[in-house]
Amino acid sequence: MHQAKDCFQVHPGAPLRGQTIVPGDKSISHRAVFFSAIAHGTAHVRGWLPAGDTEASLRSAQALGVAIERHSPTEMTIHGGTLHKPEAPLNLVNAGTGIRLLTGIMAGQAFESVLDGSSQLRRRPMKRITEPLKLMGADIESTNGYCPLIVRPAQLHGIRYDMPMASAQVKSAILLAGLYAEGETLVTQPGPARDHTERMLRAMGADLTDTGTEVTLRPGAPLRAVDFTVPGDLSSAAFLVAAALILPGSEVTLTGVSLNHTRTGILDVFQQMGADLTVTETGLEAGDPVGTIVARHSTLKGVQVGGEVVVRMIDEFPIFMVAALHAEGETFVRDAGELRVKETDRLKVMSDELAKMGAVITETADGFIVQGPQKLRAATVYGHDDHRISMSLTVAGLAAEGHTTVLDARCASDSFPGFAATLQGLGADVVEEAIADA
Ligand code: S3P
């Protein structure tokens, strides 16, 4: 059992008001490190996310011999080129994106590597990447379908792979291995999984075409380092947007947020629920449209969520569940079974934790049903070492009656360093506290 050594003390009452930025996009930050590591030349990266997951990827790149000059937590220069055999297993800690992308890269190297992580990461399925990589000729030994993964040198060849699930991590692992393969690699996807890999590799000179349903990579074009400015993470912004929508008197402005279409499902669904949101594009960063989101307290109504939009908001379902409890009428989510294999089984964990706050949620195999609005009451809830659970429960606490304690809350910094401080800056009463060992 994980020892809870930290918590957020959450007192409701205050509206959220003001303007802020959110930390850099996690998906783009992992990719900026790995792609620059294997590119020719020097890349300057700004706006990088210094969080638990991405730091694990950065340390792995360093363990592979990549020279990285850190100018500040968010800014670095990466000297790419040839990777070298690491002296020890690469430890990706809790980072699912980190291990899956890096396995694709390792499959094409001339040395053996071992990829591993925390006990949480060791429970996440890896067959979804090892199977297609083996079809490409990769030599990978897993631990019954889980990490640690041992990756040995092998000659890879391109394949056509019809992904059974819409996963950007799987798609990216195959495309990255495809850079080292003989012949073309083609991946089809059943839904619009995030396309950062495609955009970034193309910007770096890869010969890649993307029709939205089919991505084709032809190896051979050298990957050239390019500078990246990482935009703000919409998945982090979603917690502040949801809090503003459900807390009376709130108005929050978030600037510099990525508005990549493969990520904005949550904004579309909130708007369908009647949310008072203004979204304005202001420019482009790392190939993504970037803009400002203004979110004001709103009377939300229940909504049906299923099909294509699910993958476009896959990381937002924990916070969406909190918002749905505050909407009038029924909210019905289907096609979201992937939530069961994230850092935790997010359908079960969120339903169970919110039940401690009095919520009535019907969990289904691939989603949930709630009848709203429901008034939550304070409770002591548990973050389960899952950043998005910890942050969603904190927002639930801000809208509850009484004083909520979120135990094991520090994992918020796996994707959103300074989450409690950002909420405080907007007027919320959230205090991070250390708890002495039991
Ligand atoms: C990510 C892809 C998604 C997402 C994860 C980040 C990425 O996972 O849930 O937080 O950066 O590629 P899947 O690709 O497994 O759906």
XYZ file of C-alpha atoms and ligand atoms in Angstrom:
454
model
C 0.000 0.000 0.000
C 1.337 3.423 -0.997
C 2.058 5.697 1.981
C 0.158 8.977 1.753
C 2.696 11.572 2.905
C 1.103 14.694 1.553
C -2.306 16.184 1.021
C -4.299 19.136 -0.239
C -6.577 20.790 2.338
C -9.499 22.184 0.369
C -11.986 24.751 1.709
C -14.854 25.757 -0.552
C -16.547 29.136 -0.835
C -14.350 31.393 -2.943
C -14.957 31.928 -6.648
C -12.014 31.580 -9.042
C -11.124 34.892 -10.623
C -8.202 36.167 -12.642
C -5.772 35.327 -15.407
C -3.052 32.698 -15.460
C -1.022 30.413 -17.678
C -0.818 26.637 -17.357
C 2.370 24.523 -17.543
C 3.655 23.204 -20.863
C 1.910 20.395 -22.696
C 2.966 16.999 -21.339
C 2.608 15.099 -24.618
C 4.683 17.656 -26.524
C 7.300 17.873 -23.743
C 7.987 14.101 -23.811
C 8.245 14.239 -27.588
C 10.452 17.355 -27.642
C 13.054 15.490 -25.564
C 12.941 12.140 -27.352
C 12.703 13.498 -30.895
C 15.470 16.061 -30.332
C 17.593 13.272 -28.818
C 17.535 11.283 -32.066
C 17.726 14.256 -34.442
C 20.841 15.711 -36.020
C 21.803 19.047 -34.507
C 20.893 21.193 -31.535
C 17.380 22.030 -30.402
C 16.395 24.824 -28.071
C 13.233 23.986 -26.122
C 11.206 26.589 -24.224
C 8.019 26.276 -22.195
C 8.912 22.665 -21.371
C 6.923 20.914 -18.633
C 9.129 20.194 -15.577
C 6.849 17.504 -14.130
C 7.273 14.011 -12.697
C 6.474 12.206 -15.935
C 8.505 14.383 -18.281
C 11.545 14.555 -15.978
C 11.611 10.744 -16.109
C 11.792 10.931 -19.914
C 14.521 13.574 -19.746
C 16.621 11.472 -17.339
C 16.220 8.479 -19.678
C 17.462 10.544 -22.614
C 20.474 11.577 -20.525
C 21.089 7.938 -19.553
C 21.239 7.222 -23.302
C 24.119 9.663 -23.583
C 22.209 12.720 -24.830
C 23.767 16.010 -23.678
C 21.117 18.345 -22.306
C 21.975 21.820 -21.010
C 19.285 22.927 -18.606
C 18.976 26.727 -18.571
C 15.948 26.747 -16.245
C 13.231 24.230 -15.296
C 11.378 25.038 -18.528
C 14.197 25.812 -20.942
C 16.977 23.607 -22.318
C 19.305 22.922 -25.196
C 19.376 19.336 -26.452
C 22.332 18.035 -28.460
C 20.919 15.199 -30.520
C 22.565 12.448 -32.512
C 23.589 8.928 -31.690
C 22.223 7.178 -28.624
C 24.483 5.008 -26.451
C 23.848 1.863 -24.445
C 22.579 2.874 -21.000
C 24.457 1.544 -17.966
C 21.306 0.646 -16.058
C 17.609 0.011 -16.780
C 15.800 3.144 -17.953
C 13.325 4.177 -15.247
C 10.244 5.881 -16.667
C 8.596 6.000 -13.180
C 4.854 6.631 -13.819
C 5.161 7.810 -17.433
C 3.080 5.661 -19.807
C 3.848 7.970 -22.715
C 7.542 7.938 -21.828
C 7.934 4.162 -21.812
C 5.787 3.507 -24.885
C 7.466 6.113 -27.090
C 10.938 5.194 -25.920
C 10.335 1.486 -26.592
C 9.616 2.374 -30.225
C 12.946 4.210 -30.413
C 14.884 1.505 -28.549
C 13.559 -1.161 -30.942
C 15.683 0.400 -33.682
C 18.965 0.776 -31.743
C 22.097 -1.312 -32.106
C 22.326 -2.020 -28.350
C 20.229 -3.726 -25.713
C 18.162 -1.702 -23.259
C 15.789 -2.393 -20.383
C 12.783 -0.117 -19.817
C 11.053 -0.131 -16.466
C 9.086 2.070 -14.081
C 7.115 2.298 -10.852
C 4.829 -0.426 -9.543
C 1.990 1.599 -11.115
C 3.639 1.549 -14.551
C 4.304 -2.178 -14.163
C 0.528 -2.698 -14.066
C -0.126 -0.914 -17.391
C -0.516 -2.981 -20.569
C 2.501 -3.078 -22.894
C 1.292 -5.752 -25.339
C -0.411 -2.979 -27.290
C 3.084 -1.801 -28.315
C 5.151 -4.987 -28.129
C 2.820 -6.853 -30.512
C 3.024 -4.408 -33.440
C 6.735 -3.773 -32.799
C 7.375 -7.529 -32.960
C 5.470 -7.613 -36.257
C 8.098 -5.120 -37.445
C 10.830 -7.582 -36.451
C 11.638 -6.070 -33.035
C 13.212 -8.293 -30.395
C 11.350 -7.406 -27.189
C 10.916 -9.512 -24.102
C 8.176 -8.357 -21.769
C 7.198 -9.577 -18.330
C 3.915 -11.303 -19.230
C 2.864 -8.288 -21.281
C 4.064 -5.708 -18.744
C 7.324 -3.886 -18.063
C 10.233 -4.347 -17.449
C 10.808 -4.671 -21.186
C 14.098 -5.952 -22.568
C 14.724 -4.597 -26.057
C 17.503 -6.187 -28.138
C 18.938 -5.063 -31.470
C 17.036 -6.302 -34.538
C 16.549 -5.361 -38.186
C 13.116 -3.752 -38.463
C 10.857 -3.655 -41.497
C 7.839 -1.459 -42.174
C 4.307 -2.837 -41.703
C 0.708 -1.806 -42.164
C -0.918 -1.816 -38.733
C -4.632 -1.322 -38.100
C -4.701 -0.120 -34.508
C -7.474 -1.819 -32.545
C -7.776 1.242 -30.247
C -7.292 4.961 -30.965
C -4.019 5.403 -29.066
C -1.432 8.083 -29.757
C 1.112 6.185 -27.678
C 0.764 3.040 -29.780
C 0.732 5.006 -33.041
C 3.843 6.922 -31.961
C 5.790 3.834 -30.871
C 5.212 2.240 -34.282
C 6.087 5.410 -36.226
C 9.272 5.918 -34.204
C 10.347 2.327 -34.874
C 9.413 2.993 -38.504
C 12.193 5.603 -38.667
C 14.675 2.712 -38.286
C 12.842 0.199 -40.510
C 13.300 -0.913 -44.073
C 10.321 0.167 -46.138
C 7.202 2.157 -45.415
C 5.190 1.977 -42.184
C 1.460 2.668 -42.297
C -0.774 2.976 -39.232
C -4.552 3.296 -39.411
C -6.489 4.613 -36.434
C -10.138 4.074 -35.521
C -10.418 7.604 -34.064
C -8.556 10.936 -33.981
C -5.804 10.137 -31.439
C -3.586 13.153 -30.707
C -1.292 13.945 -33.625
C 1.706 15.633 -31.964
C 4.118 12.949 -33.174
C 3.036 13.421 -36.784
C 3.259 17.222 -36.619
C 6.597 17.302 -34.840
C 8.309 14.611 -36.936
C 7.140 16.328 -40.118
C 8.473 19.667 -38.863
C 11.809 17.884 -38.296
C 11.960 16.669 -41.895
C 10.453 13.182 -41.670
C 8.728 11.954 -44.820
C 5.294 11.459 -43.257
C 1.754 11.894 -44.516
C -1.348 11.967 -42.338
C -4.879 11.725 -43.723
C -6.436 11.752 -40.252
C -7.248 8.049 -40.414
C -3.982 6.801 -41.971
C -0.427 7.828 -41.180
C 2.365 6.767 -43.542
C 6.049 7.116 -42.764
C 8.770 6.506 -45.337
C 12.160 6.147 -43.613
C 15.385 7.627 -44.899
C 14.817 11.377 -44.606
C 17.242 12.612 -41.924
C 15.600 13.995 -38.789
C 16.865 17.556 -38.212
C 16.712 19.276 -34.803
C 14.234 22.156 -34.638
C 13.517 24.583 -31.798
C 10.248 24.078 -29.944
C 8.198 26.408 -27.759
C 5.818 24.122 -25.930
C 2.297 25.537 -25.608
C 0.225 25.326 -22.396
C -1.422 21.962 -21.745
C -5.162 21.949 -22.407
C -5.437 18.863 -20.194
C -4.130 20.969 -17.279
C -6.270 23.961 -18.269
C -9.338 21.688 -18.120
C -9.169 21.538 -14.298
C -9.279 25.331 -14.015
C -11.961 25.632 -16.702
C -14.170 23.055 -14.956
C -13.646 24.719 -11.568
C -14.635 28.113 -13.020
C -17.754 26.630 -14.641
C -19.054 25.053 -11.423
C -18.035 27.660 -8.798
C -20.488 30.581 -8.608
C -19.004 34.007 -9.320
C -15.990 32.653 -11.214
C -14.301 34.047 -14.303
C -10.902 32.678 -15.320
C -8.736 33.600 -18.304
C -6.068 31.137 -19.461
C -3.569 32.244 -22.078
C -1.152 30.362 -24.335
C -3.068 27.069 -24.256
C -2.732 24.512 -27.065
C -5.972 24.247 -29.023
C -4.905 21.278 -31.172
C -8.157 19.807 -32.509
C -7.230 16.282 -31.353
C -7.239 17.608 -27.762
C -10.183 20.004 -27.557
C -13.039 17.518 -27.093
C -13.611 18.729 -23.519
C -14.241 22.295 -24.724
C -16.734 21.051 -27.334
C -18.583 18.965 -24.737
C -18.635 21.778 -22.155
C -20.071 24.088 -24.824
C -22.739 21.490 -25.607
C -23.603 21.541 -21.893
C -24.213 25.292 -22.105
C -20.870 26.442 -20.679
C -20.022 30.135 -20.969
C -16.654 29.697 -22.674
C -14.856 32.035 -25.042
C -12.037 30.422 -27.005
C -9.823 32.632 -29.181
C -6.895 31.466 -31.305
C -3.894 33.767 -30.997
C -1.101 31.977 -32.903
C 0.823 28.764 -33.524
C 3.400 26.986 -31.288
C 5.176 23.687 -32.124
C 2.733 23.271 -35.016
C -0.319 23.613 -32.730
C -2.867 26.418 -32.742
C -2.602 28.269 -29.408
C -5.072 30.589 -27.782
C -6.931 32.072 -24.837
C -9.804 30.449 -22.968
C -12.178 32.488 -20.817
C -14.422 30.361 -18.600
C -17.271 31.800 -16.501
C -19.591 30.182 -13.991
C -22.424 28.523 -15.925
C -25.595 26.539 -15.484
C -24.634 23.261 -17.104
C -27.006 20.663 -18.509
C -26.360 16.927 -18.863
C -24.949 15.566 -22.104
C -24.410 12.288 -23.982
C -20.746 11.586 -24.740
C -19.595 8.800 -27.074
C -17.834 8.082 -30.358
C -15.080 10.273 -31.814
C -15.043 12.953 -29.148
C -14.005 10.405 -26.489
C -10.394 10.119 -27.676
C -10.246 13.926 -28.095
C -10.916 14.286 -24.341
C -9.565 10.971 -23.030
C -7.536 12.502 -20.174
C -10.359 14.841 -19.147
C -12.946 12.266 -18.002
C -12.027 12.433 -14.291
C -12.654 16.190 -14.176
C -15.577 15.854 -16.582
C -17.230 13.481 -14.089
C -17.025 16.230 -11.460
C -18.562 18.748 -13.870
C -21.324 16.276 -14.834
C -22.358 16.009 -11.167
C -23.048 19.753 -11.268
C -25.108 19.636 -14.494
C -28.901 19.455 -14.594
C -30.251 16.147 -15.894
C -28.584 12.990 -17.111
C -25.021 12.661 -18.386
C -24.232 9.412 -20.166
C -20.688 8.445 -21.229
C -19.920 5.425 -23.433
C -16.963 4.197 -25.567
C -14.513 5.219 -22.834
C -13.266 1.767 -21.741
C -9.639 2.953 -22.263
C -10.039 4.847 -18.975
C -9.680 1.533 -17.191
C -6.018 1.173 -18.295
C -4.730 4.676 -17.520
C -2.563 5.404 -14.435
C -5.492 3.858 -12.540
C -8.876 2.481 -13.557
C -10.197 6.013 -13.709
C -13.865 5.032 -14.032
C -13.748 2.954 -10.866
C -11.433 5.154 -8.830
C -13.355 8.368 -9.550
C -16.743 6.705 -8.886
C -15.476 5.253 -5.600
C -13.798 8.438 -4.365
C -16.704 10.715 -5.310
C -19.083 8.268 -3.586
C -17.228 9.170 -0.359
C -18.434 12.727 -1.022
C -22.027 11.518 -1.409
C -22.099 11.273 -5.214
C -24.265 8.644 -6.878
C -22.587 7.486 -10.091
C -23.454 4.400 -12.116
C -20.306 2.886 -13.531
C -20.729 0.953 -16.794
C -18.203 -1.233 -18.627
C -17.115 1.649 -20.861
C -18.390 4.780 -19.152
C -20.764 6.101 -16.518
C -24.181 7.660 -15.936
C -24.962 10.456 -13.509
C -28.169 12.296 -12.694
C -27.447 15.862 -11.702
C -27.180 18.196 -10.102
C -25.786 16.574 -6.986
C -24.493 18.495 -3.976
C -21.242 17.008 -2.729
C -20.213 16.955 0.921
C -16.668 17.137 2.186
C -14.751 13.932 2.852
C -11.239 12.575 3.096
C -10.479 11.197 -0.346
C -7.419 9.582 -1.887
C -5.450 10.504 -5.023
C -4.246 6.936 -5.798
C -0.886 8.211 -7.122
C -2.808 9.391 -10.202
C -2.345 13.082 -10.956
C -5.660 13.560 -12.716
C -7.567 11.860 -9.883
C -5.888 14.055 -7.274
C -6.668 17.276 -9.185
C -10.260 16.273 -10.005
C -10.985 15.507 -6.348
C -9.510 18.865 -5.360
C -11.916 20.657 -7.708
C -14.766 18.495 -6.355
C -13.760 19.659 -2.864
C -13.919 23.314 -3.923
C -17.572 22.777 -4.863
C -18.497 20.651 -1.812
C -19.933 21.570 1.574
C -17.228 21.545 4.247
C -13.502 20.847 4.371
C -12.132 18.151 2.051
C -8.737 16.496 2.441
C -7.196 14.939 -0.670
C -4.568 12.451 0.497
C -1.646 11.498 -1.757
C -2.241 14.693 -3.692
C 1.348 15.568 -4.581
C 1.139 13.314 -7.652
C -0.642 16.324 -9.218
C 2.896 17.417 -10.072
C 3.270 14.464 -12.469
C 1.604 16.781 -14.997
C 0.759 20.085 -13.249
C 3.548 21.369 -10.989
C 2.190 24.172 -8.807
C -1.447 23.106 -9.162
C -2.404 24.162 -5.605
C -0.482 27.434 -5.927
C -2.195 28.209 -9.247
C -5.610 27.660 -7.649
C -4.587 29.868 -4.729
C -3.503 32.581 -7.159
C -7.019 32.524 -8.593
C -8.519 32.923 -5.105
C -9.226 29.329 -4.078
C -8.472 28.061 -0.574
C -6.262 25.038 -1.312
C -3.224 24.382 0.845
C -0.592 21.722 0.255
C 0.457 20.023 3.490
C 2.943 17.340 4.453
C 1.705 14.550 6.717
C 4.134 12.865 9.067
C 4.774 9.168 8.409
C 2.311 6.903 10.240
C -0.718 10.448 -24.719
C -1.700 9.651 -25.237
C -2.895 9.206 -24.513
C -3.093 10.009 -23.230
C -1.810 10.207 -22.474
C -0.799 10.955 -23.338
C 0.434 10.822 -25.563
O -2.754 7.837 -24.168
O -4.048 9.381 -22.406
O -2.039 10.967 -21.295
O 1.158 11.781 -25.223
O 0.637 10.170 -26.599
P -3.121 6.675 -25.242
O -2.319 6.935 -26.435
O -2.717 5.393 -24.585
O -4.588 6.779 -25.459
